[in-house]
Tab-separated table of C-alpha atoms in Angstrom:
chain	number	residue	atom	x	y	z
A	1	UNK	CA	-42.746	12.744	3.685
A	2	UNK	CA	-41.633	15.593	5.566
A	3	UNK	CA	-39.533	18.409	3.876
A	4	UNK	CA	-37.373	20.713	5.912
A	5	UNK	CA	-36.820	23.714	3.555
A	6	UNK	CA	-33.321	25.157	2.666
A	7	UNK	CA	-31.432	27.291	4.413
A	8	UNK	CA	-28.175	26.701	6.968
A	9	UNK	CA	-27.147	23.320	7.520
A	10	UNK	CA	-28.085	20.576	10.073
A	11	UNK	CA	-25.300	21.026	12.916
A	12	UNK	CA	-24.545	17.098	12.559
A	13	UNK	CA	-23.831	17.443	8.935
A	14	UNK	CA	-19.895	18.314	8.802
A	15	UNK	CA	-19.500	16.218	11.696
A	16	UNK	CA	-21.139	12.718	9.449
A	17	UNK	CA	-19.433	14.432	6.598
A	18	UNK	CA	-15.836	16.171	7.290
A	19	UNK	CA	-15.058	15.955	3.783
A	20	UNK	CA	-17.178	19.099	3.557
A	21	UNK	CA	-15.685	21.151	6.200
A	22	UNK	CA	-12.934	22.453	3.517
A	23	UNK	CA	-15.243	24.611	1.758
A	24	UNK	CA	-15.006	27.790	2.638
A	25	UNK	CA	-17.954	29.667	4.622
A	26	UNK	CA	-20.146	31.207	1.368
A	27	UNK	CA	-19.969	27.652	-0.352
A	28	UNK	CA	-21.038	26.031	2.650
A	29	UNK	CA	-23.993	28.884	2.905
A	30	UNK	CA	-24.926	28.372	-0.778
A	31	UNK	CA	-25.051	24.342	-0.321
A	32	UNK	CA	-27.686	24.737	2.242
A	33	UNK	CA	-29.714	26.611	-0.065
A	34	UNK	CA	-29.537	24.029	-2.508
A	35	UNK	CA	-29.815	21.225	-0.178
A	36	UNK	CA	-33.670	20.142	1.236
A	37	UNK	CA	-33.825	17.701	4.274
A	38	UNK	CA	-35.990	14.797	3.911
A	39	UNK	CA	-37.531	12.958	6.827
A	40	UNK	CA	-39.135	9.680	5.750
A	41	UNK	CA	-41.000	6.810	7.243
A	42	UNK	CA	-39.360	3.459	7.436
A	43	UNK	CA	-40.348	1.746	4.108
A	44	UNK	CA	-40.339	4.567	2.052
A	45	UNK	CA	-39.038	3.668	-1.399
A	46	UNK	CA	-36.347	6.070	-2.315
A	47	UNK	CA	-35.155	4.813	-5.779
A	48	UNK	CA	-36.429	2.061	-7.866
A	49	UNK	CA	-34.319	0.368	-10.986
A	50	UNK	CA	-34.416	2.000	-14.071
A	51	UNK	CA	-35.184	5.412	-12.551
A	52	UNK	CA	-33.557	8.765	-13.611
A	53	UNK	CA	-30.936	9.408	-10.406
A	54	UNK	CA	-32.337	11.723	-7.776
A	55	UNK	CA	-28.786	12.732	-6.383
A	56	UNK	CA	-26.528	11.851	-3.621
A	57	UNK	CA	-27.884	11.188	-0.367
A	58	UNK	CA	-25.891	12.270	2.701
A	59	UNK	CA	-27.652	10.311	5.824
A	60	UNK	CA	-28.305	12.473	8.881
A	61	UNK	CA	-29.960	9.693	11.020
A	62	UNK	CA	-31.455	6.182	9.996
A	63	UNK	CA	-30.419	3.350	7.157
A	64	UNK	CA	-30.909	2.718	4.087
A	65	UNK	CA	-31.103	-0.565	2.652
A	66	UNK	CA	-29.943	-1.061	-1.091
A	67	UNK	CA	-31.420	-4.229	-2.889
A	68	UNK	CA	-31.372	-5.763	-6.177
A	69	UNK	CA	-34.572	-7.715	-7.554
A	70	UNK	CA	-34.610	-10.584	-9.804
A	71	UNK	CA	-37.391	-11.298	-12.396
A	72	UNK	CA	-38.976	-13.748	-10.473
A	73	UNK	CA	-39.358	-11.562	-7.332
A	74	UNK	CA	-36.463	-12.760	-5.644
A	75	UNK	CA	-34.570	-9.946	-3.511
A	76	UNK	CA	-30.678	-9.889	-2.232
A	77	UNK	CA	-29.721	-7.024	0.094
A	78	UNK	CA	-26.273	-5.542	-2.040
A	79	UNK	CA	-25.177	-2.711	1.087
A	80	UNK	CA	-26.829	-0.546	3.678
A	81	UNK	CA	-26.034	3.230	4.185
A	82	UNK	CA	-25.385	4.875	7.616
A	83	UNK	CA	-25.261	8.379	8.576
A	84	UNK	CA	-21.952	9.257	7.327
A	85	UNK	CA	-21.990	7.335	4.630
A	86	UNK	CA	-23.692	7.390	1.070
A	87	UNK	CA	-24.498	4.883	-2.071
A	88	UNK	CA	-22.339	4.055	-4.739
A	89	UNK	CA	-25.576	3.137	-6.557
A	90	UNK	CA	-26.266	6.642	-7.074
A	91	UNK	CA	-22.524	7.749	-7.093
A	92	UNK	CA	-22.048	5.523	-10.187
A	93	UNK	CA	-25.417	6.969	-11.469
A	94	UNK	CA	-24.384	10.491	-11.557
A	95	UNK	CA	-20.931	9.778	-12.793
A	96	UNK	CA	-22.291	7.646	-15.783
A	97	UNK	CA	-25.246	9.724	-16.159
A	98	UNK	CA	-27.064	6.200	-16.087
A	99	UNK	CA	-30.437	5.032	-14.495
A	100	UNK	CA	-30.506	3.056	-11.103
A	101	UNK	CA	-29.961	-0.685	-11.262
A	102	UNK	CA	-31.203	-1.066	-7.778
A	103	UNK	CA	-33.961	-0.523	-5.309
A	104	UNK	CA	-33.182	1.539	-2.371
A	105	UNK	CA	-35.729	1.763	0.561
A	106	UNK	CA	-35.454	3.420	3.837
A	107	UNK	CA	-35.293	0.491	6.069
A	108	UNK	CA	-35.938	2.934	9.560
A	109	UNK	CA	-37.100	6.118	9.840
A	110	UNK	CA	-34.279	8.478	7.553
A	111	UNK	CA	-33.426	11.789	7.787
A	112	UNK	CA	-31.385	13.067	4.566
A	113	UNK	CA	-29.949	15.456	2.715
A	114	UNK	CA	-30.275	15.192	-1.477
A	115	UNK	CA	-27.163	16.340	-3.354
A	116	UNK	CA	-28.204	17.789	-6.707
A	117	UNK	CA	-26.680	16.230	-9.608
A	118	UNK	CA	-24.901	19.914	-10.633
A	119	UNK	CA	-23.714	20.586	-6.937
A	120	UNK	CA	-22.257	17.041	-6.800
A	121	UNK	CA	-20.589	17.200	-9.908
A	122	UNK	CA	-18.762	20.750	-8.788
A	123	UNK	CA	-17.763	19.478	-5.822
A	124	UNK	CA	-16.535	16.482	-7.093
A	125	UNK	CA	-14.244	18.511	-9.833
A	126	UNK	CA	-13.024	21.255	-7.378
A	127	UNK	CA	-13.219	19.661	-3.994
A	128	UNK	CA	-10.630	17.217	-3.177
A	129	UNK	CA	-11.284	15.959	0.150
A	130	UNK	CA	-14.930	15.289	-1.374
A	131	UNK	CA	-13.598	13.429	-4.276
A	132	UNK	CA	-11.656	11.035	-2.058
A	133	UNK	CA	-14.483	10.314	0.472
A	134	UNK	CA	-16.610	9.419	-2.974
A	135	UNK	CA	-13.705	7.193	-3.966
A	136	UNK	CA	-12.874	5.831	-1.002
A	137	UNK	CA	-17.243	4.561	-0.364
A	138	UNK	CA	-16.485	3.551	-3.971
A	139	UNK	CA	-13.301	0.996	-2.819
A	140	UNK	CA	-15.046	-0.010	0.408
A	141	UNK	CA	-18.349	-1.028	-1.283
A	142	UNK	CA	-16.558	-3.132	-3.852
A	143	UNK	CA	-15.145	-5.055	-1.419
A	144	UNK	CA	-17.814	-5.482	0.170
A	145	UNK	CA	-19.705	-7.000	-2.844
A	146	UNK	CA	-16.820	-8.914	-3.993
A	147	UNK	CA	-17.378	-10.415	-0.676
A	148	UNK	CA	-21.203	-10.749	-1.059
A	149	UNK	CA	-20.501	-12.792	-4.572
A	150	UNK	CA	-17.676	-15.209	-2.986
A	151	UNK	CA	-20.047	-15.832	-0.644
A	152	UNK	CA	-22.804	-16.833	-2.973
A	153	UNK	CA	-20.757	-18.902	-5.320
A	154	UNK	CA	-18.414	-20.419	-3.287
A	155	UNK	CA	-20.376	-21.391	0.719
A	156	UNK	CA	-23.328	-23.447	1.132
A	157	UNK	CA	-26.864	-21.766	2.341
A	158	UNK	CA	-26.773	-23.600	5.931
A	159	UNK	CA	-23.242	-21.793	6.282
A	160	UNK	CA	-24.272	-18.341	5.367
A	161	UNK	CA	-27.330	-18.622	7.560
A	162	UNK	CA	-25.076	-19.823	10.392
A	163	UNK	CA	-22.599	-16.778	10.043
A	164	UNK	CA	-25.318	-14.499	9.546
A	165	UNK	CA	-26.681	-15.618	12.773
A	166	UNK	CA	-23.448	-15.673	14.721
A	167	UNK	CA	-22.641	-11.717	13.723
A	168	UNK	CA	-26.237	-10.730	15.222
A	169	UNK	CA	-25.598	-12.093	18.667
A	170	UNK	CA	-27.639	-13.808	21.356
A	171	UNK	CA	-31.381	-12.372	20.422
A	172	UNK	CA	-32.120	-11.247	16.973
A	173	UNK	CA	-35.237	-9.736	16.405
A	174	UNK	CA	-35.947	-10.314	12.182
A	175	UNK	CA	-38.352	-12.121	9.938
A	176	UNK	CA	-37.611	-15.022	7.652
A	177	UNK	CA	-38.265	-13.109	4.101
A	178	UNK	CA	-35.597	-10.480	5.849
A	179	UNK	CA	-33.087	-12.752	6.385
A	180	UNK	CA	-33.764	-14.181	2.919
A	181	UNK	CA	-33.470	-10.827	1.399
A	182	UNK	CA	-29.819	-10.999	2.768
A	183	UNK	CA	-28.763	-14.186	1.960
A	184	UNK	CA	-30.456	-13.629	-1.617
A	185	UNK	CA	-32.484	-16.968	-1.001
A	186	UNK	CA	-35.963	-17.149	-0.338
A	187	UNK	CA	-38.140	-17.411	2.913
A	188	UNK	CA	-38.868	-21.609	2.519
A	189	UNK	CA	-35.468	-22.391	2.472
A	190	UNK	CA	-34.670	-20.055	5.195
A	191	UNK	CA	-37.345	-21.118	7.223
A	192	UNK	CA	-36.411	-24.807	6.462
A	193	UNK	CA	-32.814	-24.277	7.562
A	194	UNK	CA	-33.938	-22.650	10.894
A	195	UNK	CA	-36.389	-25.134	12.196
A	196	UNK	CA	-33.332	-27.848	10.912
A	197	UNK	CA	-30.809	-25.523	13.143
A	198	UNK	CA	-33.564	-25.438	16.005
A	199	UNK	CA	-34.014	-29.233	16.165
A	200	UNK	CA	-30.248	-29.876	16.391
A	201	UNK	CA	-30.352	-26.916	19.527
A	202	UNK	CA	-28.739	-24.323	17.794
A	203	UNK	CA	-31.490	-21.673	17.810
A	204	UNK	CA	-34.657	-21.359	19.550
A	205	UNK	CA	-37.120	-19.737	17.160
A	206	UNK	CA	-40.128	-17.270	17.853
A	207	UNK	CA	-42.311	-14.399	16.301
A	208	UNK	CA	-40.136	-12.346	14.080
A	209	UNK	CA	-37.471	-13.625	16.899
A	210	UNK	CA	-34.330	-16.090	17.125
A	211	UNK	CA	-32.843	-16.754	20.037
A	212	UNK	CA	-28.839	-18.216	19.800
A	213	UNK	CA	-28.477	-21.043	22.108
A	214	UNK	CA	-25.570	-22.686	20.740
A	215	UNK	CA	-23.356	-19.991	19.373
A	216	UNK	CA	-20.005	-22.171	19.267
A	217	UNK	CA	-22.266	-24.824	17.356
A	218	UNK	CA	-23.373	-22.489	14.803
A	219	UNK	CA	-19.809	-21.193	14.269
A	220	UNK	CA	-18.389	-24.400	13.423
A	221	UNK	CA	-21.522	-24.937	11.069
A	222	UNK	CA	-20.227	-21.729	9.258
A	223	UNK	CA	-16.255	-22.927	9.295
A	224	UNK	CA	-17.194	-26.530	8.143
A	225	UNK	CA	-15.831	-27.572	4.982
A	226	UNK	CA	-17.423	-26.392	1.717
């Protein structure tokens, strides 16, 4: 892990975050000396569950992918942070002053800036263009799991995979155990419903690539009645 050392702040940063362009010159000058940029490897592990909270991540470049475990080693993919964006895993962590209840890994190479726990707090009290970017992630994310959980409970695997599939486009370069992580399923199945979709001529499949032949097919797979 590579650690750029503090001092004045990435050029990108206030244009990914504008919610910190309102603070006036000296605060800006004093977060970059409290701030360290991180560059990582894809598949570093950034936070596991149960761990203390590190602080809040403001993504320069890269993704990170947030998952939640299950005791017997199944995975579901919750979110994924962009540049610009941040994780309302560790927002709700330093809020509650509670430990992580997920796993977040750097899913490409990352380059970030860490929030400490006291800075965040600050600007959360006195800032209020920060306060509503943190509460507006917070509404957007919710939604975005509330749709994550319909999904689960209420449409069949075969559809999921088939919507899934129809979002990436035309050539989709991904393993099976990562689109099981997704659809919180596990690679058999996945792999089971693929070679299904590619015998009916949905899908051509590959190594670590899927190929959409029939994209109209697959969409009407996804619409089909429950």
């Amino acid at each position: 892990m590579h650690r750029t050392p503090p001092g004045s702040l990435p050029p990108s940063l206030l244009a990914l975050y504008p919610a910190l362009s309102s603070l006036p010159a000296d605060q800006l000058a004093d977060l970059g000396q409290k701030m360290t940029q991180r560059d990582l490897p894809a598949g570093t592990k950034l936070f596991s569950e149960r761990q203390d909270c590190l602080g809040f991540p403001l993504i320069l470049a890269g993704t990170i992918k947030v998952v939640k475990s299950t005791a017997g080693g199944r995975e579901m993919l919750l979110y994924r942070v962009e540049p610009g964006g941040s994780c309302i895993i560790s927002s709700s962590c330093l809020l509650g002053h509670t430990p992580y209840s997920a796993r977040g890994i750097a899913e490409t190479s990352l380059s970030l800036l860490l929030l400490p726990m006291a800075v965040f707090e600050k600007l959360l009290a006195e800032n209020g263009s920060f306060r509503n970017f943190v509460f507006h992630l917070f509404a957007e994310r919710i939604a975005e799991l509330m749709q994550l959980v319909e999904e689960v409970a209420f449409h069949r695997l075969d559809q999921r995979l088939a919507k899934l599939l129809v979002a990436r486009g035309e050539s989709i370069q991904i393993t099976h155990q990562a689109l099981a992580e997704e659809l919180g399923s596990v690679r058999e199945m996945v792999s089971r419903l693929l070679k299904g979709f590619a015998v009916q001529g949905l899908v051509r499949l590959g190594r670590e690539q899927i190929t959409v032949i029939d994209a109209i097919g697959l969409q009407q797979l996804a619409d089909s009645p429950r």
